Amino acid sequence: MTLADPVELATPFFALMVMLEMFFARRSSSIRYETRDMTASLLMGFGNLIIGALLAGFIISTYQAIYTVRLFDLTHAWWMFLLAFFAEDFAYYWFHRISHERRWFWASHVVHHSSQHYNLSTALRQTWTGTLTFAFIFWLPLVWLGIPPEIVLFFSGISLVYQFWIHTEAIDRLGPLEWVLNTPSHHRVHHATNPRYLDANYAGVLIIWDRFFGSFVAECKEDPPEYGIIKRLGTFNPLRIAFHEWAEMVRDVRHAQNHREVFHYIFGAPGWSPDGSRKTAAQLKAEWRAEQISAQKTSST
Amino acid sequence: MVTLIIAIVGILILFLLSRAFGLDRNVIFVDEGAALDTLHHRHPDFTPDSSLLSTDRHSALFEDSSHGALGLVLALGDDAVTRIIQKGGIRRITALQDNNQVNGLKLYLDDVTCPEVKLYMSDYMRQAWLSRLQNYLGHDL
């Protein structure tokens, strides 16, 4: 079975939509564009496209090797496409969640969060080092189950294309769709650094996984999202954007006192430090919650 | 190959359009107070006893000498970036020159994510801040 690559097909559409949003931004104060930020995002996307094409063979051959020992033959099952869609979205949820919770994967994924803007060009700010982290292992169980590799890759592409349009401040809430789908509102929360919003809304297409696994947080009008990462980047240099967290990880590992520290610096939560001098997202969120509870107690007495 | 060509052309068009729309602006801090507000938004406990606003008003430096820390505010497009710099946080300091005329200082930070900062200032301020900034130089240089 040969299927088209949805991301390749959508590339001209991406450029056109960014252009339209940029036009729209001139009339709306809620949408912000900045030349160097946008260009950096586009160059990250371009690099991702090239590196993706160069390393696709490695991923495909790994998928095919696993597929030879699949548990079931689902090729002719009519419901295989339905299963593939849900299974891919489920795998994406866990890939994405672990990409935020473990530094090894975060070092790659942080690129996507490194812009202080939230517009359609931010969607294209993609990692160059995803394959290096072996992130594709999250989709291997699908192939082992019997979903053909090309179908897995097709739905991964569909998910990426879907997630493009939700990177915008131009769209508010979408009524009942908010219950089921990942929407611009839900994804704004995901990109925010406000303590309330940290480590939330990892969904690809369906927000149901976040609701089910307790990582859902709704956007709150009183607390507008502040985008980016906790330690904001002071550069638009694509090389620094791509490798800064890897460089910091190497530096931490070089200063580690023992093997336990080495392990935590690589596979611990982003922000972990042996002396607590830095904070993880979970710690920041817990501090914020404690402050909220304390403030509520004070106001009620 | 076609996708790559479309991507390159798309990036070029978007870059030129954004320039034409004047989206390549940099934040300008009205005064030191505005820069300090930006710093306090991220680091509310930082209490400086001296400050410097770059003459181009794109960056500002604060010092809390009692705690031995510098607060840096830096325009990054239409946003700002802040850093607290402790002793050892500066790798190197050089004179900032335009047209063979020294008009400030360039700080090379020990920070992968914010490697250098330009601070334009008068000669008098440059002399005053240079001696202070020596305290924050890293041991390796």
mmCIF file of N, CA, C and O in Angstrom, chain A residues 188-219:
data_model
loop_
_atom_site.group_PDB
_atom_site.id
_atom_site.type_symbol
_atom_site.label_atom_id
_atom_site.label_comp_id
_atom_site.label_asym_id
_atom_site.label_seq_id
_atom_site.Cartn_x
_atom_site.Cartn_y
_atom_site.Cartn_z
ATOM 1 N N ARG A 188 -3.034 26.380 23.418
ATOM 2 C CA ARG A 188 -2.431 27.597 23.998
ATOM 3 C C ARG A 188 -1.977 27.292 25.425
ATOM 4 O O ARG A 188 -0.901 27.708 25.850
ATOM 5 N N VAL A 189 -2.836 26.561 26.133
ATOM 6 C CA VAL A 189 -2.499 26.142 27.499
ATOM 7 C C VAL A 189 -1.208 25.330 27.481
ATOM 8 O O VAL A 189 -0.301 25.540 28.299
ATOM 9 N N HIS A 190 -1.125 24.421 26.528
ATOM 10 C CA HIS A 190 0.047 23.547 26.446
ATOM 11 C C HIS A 190 1.345 24.345 26.233
ATOM 12 O O HIS A 190 2.401 23.975 26.744
ATOM 13 N N HIS A 191 1.267 25.440 25.502
ATOM 14 C CA HIS A 191 2.466 26.231 25.208
ATOM 15 C C HIS A 191 2.759 27.293 26.257
ATOM 16 O O HIS A 191 3.742 28.031 26.139
ATOM 17 N N ALA A 192 1.915 27.392 27.268
ATOM 18 C CA ALA A 192 2.074 28.464 28.255
ATOM 19 C C ALA A 192 3.051 28.082 29.361
ATOM 20 O O ALA A 192 3.205 26.911 29.702
ATOM 21 N N THR A 193 3.695 29.116 29.924
ATOM 22 C CA THR A 193 4.628 28.878 31.030
ATOM 23 C C THR A 193 4.032 29.302 32.378
ATOM 24 O O THR A 193 4.710 29.177 33.401
ATOM 25 N N ASN A 194 2.819 29.811 32.371
ATOM 26 C CA ASN A 194 2.170 30.157 33.649
ATOM 27 C C ASN A 194 2.113 28.880 34.493
ATOM 28 O O ASN A 194 1.769 27.814 33.962
ATOM 29 N N PRO A 195 2.434 28.966 35.782
ATOM 30 C CA PRO A 195 2.466 27.751 36.611
ATOM 31 C C PRO A 195 1.205 26.901 36.510
ATOM 32 O O PRO A 195 1.269 25.668 36.468
ATOM 33 N N ARG A 196 0.059 27.554 36.408
ATOM 34 C CA ARG A 196 -1.229 26.843 36.325
ATOM 35 C C ARG A 196 -1.272 25.897 35.102
ATOM 36 O O ARG A 196 -1.940 24.858 35.142
ATOM 37 N N TYR A 197 -0.593 26.299 34.049
ATOM 38 C CA TYR A 197 -0.707 25.575 32.789
ATOM 39 C C TYR A 197 0.431 24.579 32.518
ATOM 40 O O TYR A 197 0.408 23.890 31.494
ATOM 41 N N LEU A 198 1.419 24.539 33.410
ATOM 42 C CA LEU A 198 2.587 23.688 33.115
ATOM 43 C C LEU A 198 2.203 22.220 33.008
ATOM 44 O O LEU A 198 1.338 21.738 33.743
ATOM 45 N N ASP A 199 2.878 21.521 32.120
ATOM 46 C CA ASP A 199 2.691 20.080 31.926
ATOM 47 C C ASP A 199 1.221 19.703 31.761
ATOM 48 O O ASP A 199 0.675 18.896 32.538
ATOM 49 N N ALA A 200 0.599 20.259 30.762
ATOM 50 C CA ALA A 200 -0.823 19.977 30.523
ATOM 51 C C ALA A 200 -1.113 19.885 29.026
ATOM 52 O O ALA A 200 -0.348 20.397 28.212
ATOM 53 N N ASN A 201 -2.205 19.230 28.718
ATOM 54 C CA ASN A 201 -2.750 19.161 27.357
ATOM 55 C C ASN A 201 -1.737 18.665 26.310
ATOM 56 O O ASN A 201 -1.304 19.400 25.441
ATOM 57 N N TYR A 202 -1.413 17.392 26.427
ATOM 58 C CA TYR A 202 -0.417 16.783 25.530
ATOM 59 C C TYR A 202 -1.043 16.221 24.255
ATOM 60 O O TYR A 202 -0.343 15.602 23.450
ATOM 61 N N ALA A 203 -2.324 16.393 24.076
ATOM 62 C CA ALA A 203 -3.045 15.739 22.990
ATOM 63 C C ALA A 203 -2.485 16.061 21.614
ATOM 64 O O ALA A 203 -1.885 17.126 21.403
ATOM 65 N N GLY A 204 -2.704 15.126 20.690
ATOM 66 C CA GLY A 204 -2.427 15.379 19.288
ATOM 67 C C GLY A 204 -3.701 15.880 18.639
ATOM 68 O O GLY A 204 -3.897 17.077 18.453
ATOM 69 N N VAL A 205 -4.595 14.958 18.326
ATOM 70 C CA VAL A 205 -5.880 15.328 17.708
ATOM 71 C C VAL A 205 -7.006 15.319 18.745
ATOM 72 O O VAL A 205 -7.804 16.250 18.810
ATOM 73 N N LEU A 206 -7.036 14.287 19.576
ATOM 74 C CA LEU A 206 -8.152 14.134 20.534
ATOM 75 C C LEU A 206 -7.713 14.533 21.940
ATOM 76 O O LEU A 206 -6.715 14.015 22.447
ATOM 77 N N ILE A 207 -8.482 15.406 22.554
ATOM 78 C CA ILE A 207 -8.142 15.866 23.907
ATOM 79 C C ILE A 207 -8.606 14.840 24.966
ATOM 80 O O ILE A 207 -8.268 14.963 26.136
ATOM 81 N N ILE A 208 -9.324 13.822 24.517
ATOM 82 C CA ILE A 208 -9.877 12.831 25.459
ATOM 83 C C ILE A 208 -8.790 12.155 26.290
ATOM 84 O O ILE A 208 -9.025 11.816 27.446
ATOM 85 N N TRP A 209 -7.598 11.988 25.727
ATOM 86 C CA TRP A 209 -6.514 11.324 26.475
ATOM 87 C C TRP A 209 -6.115 12.159 27.683
ATOM 88 O O TRP A 209 -5.867 11.612 28.758
ATOM 89 N N ASP A 210 -6.054 13.468 27.509
ATOM 90 C CA ASP A 210 -5.715 14.340 28.647
ATOM 91 C C ASP A 210 -6.804 14.286 29.706
ATOM 92 O O ASP A 210 -6.519 14.245 30.899
ATOM 93 N N ARG A 211 -8.037 14.298 29.250
ATOM 94 C CA ARG A 211 -9.152 14.238 30.216
ATOM 95 C C ARG A 211 -9.094 12.912 30.974
ATOM 96 O O ARG A 211 -9.329 12.869 32.173
ATOM 97 N N PHE A 212 -8.767 11.838 30.269
ATOM 98 C CA PHE A 212 -8.755 10.509 30.873
ATOM 99 C C PHE A 212 -7.563 10.323 31.823
ATOM 100 O O PHE A 212 -7.704 9.751 32.905
ATOM 101 N N PHE A 213 -6.393 10.814 31.419
ATOM 102 C CA PHE A 213 -5.185 10.584 32.223
ATOM 103 C C PHE A 213 -4.846 11.754 33.156
ATOM 104 O O PHE A 213 -3.755 11.807 33.728
ATOM 105 N N GLY A 214 -5.774 12.685 33.319
ATOM 106 C CA GLY A 214 -5.627 13.727 34.349
ATOM 107 C C GLY A 214 -4.661 14.847 34.014
ATOM 108 O O GLY A 214 -4.227 15.572 34.918
ATOM 109 N N SER A 215 -4.330 15.030 32.747
ATOM 110 C CA SER A 215 -3.401 16.111 32.394
ATOM 111 C C SER A 215 -4.116 17.280 31.703
ATOM 112 O O SER A 215 -3.460 18.169 31.162
ATOM 113 N N PHE A 216 -5.441 17.280 31.768
ATOM 114 C CA PHE A 216 -6.184 18.357 31.099
ATOM 115 C C PHE A 216 -6.285 19.602 31.984
ATOM 116 O O PHE A 216 -6.591 19.518 33.173
ATOM 117 N N VAL A 217 -6.017 20.759 31.397
ATOM 118 C CA VAL A 217 -6.225 22.047 32.074
ATOM 119 C C VAL A 217 -6.912 22.970 31.064
ATOM 120 O O VAL A 217 -6.468 23.090 29.920
ATOM 121 N N ALA A 218 -7.998 23.610 31.500
ATOM 122 C CA ALA A 218 -8.730 24.511 30.602
ATOM 123 C C ALA A 218 -8.086 25.895 30.625
ATOM 124 O O ALA A 218 -7.496 26.302 31.628
ATOM 125 N N GLU A 219 -8.204 26.595 29.508
ATOM 126 C CA GLU A 219 -7.687 27.961 29.434
ATOM 127 C C GLU A 219 -8.538 28.865 30.311
ATOM 128 O O GLU A 219 -9.765 28.755 30.319
#
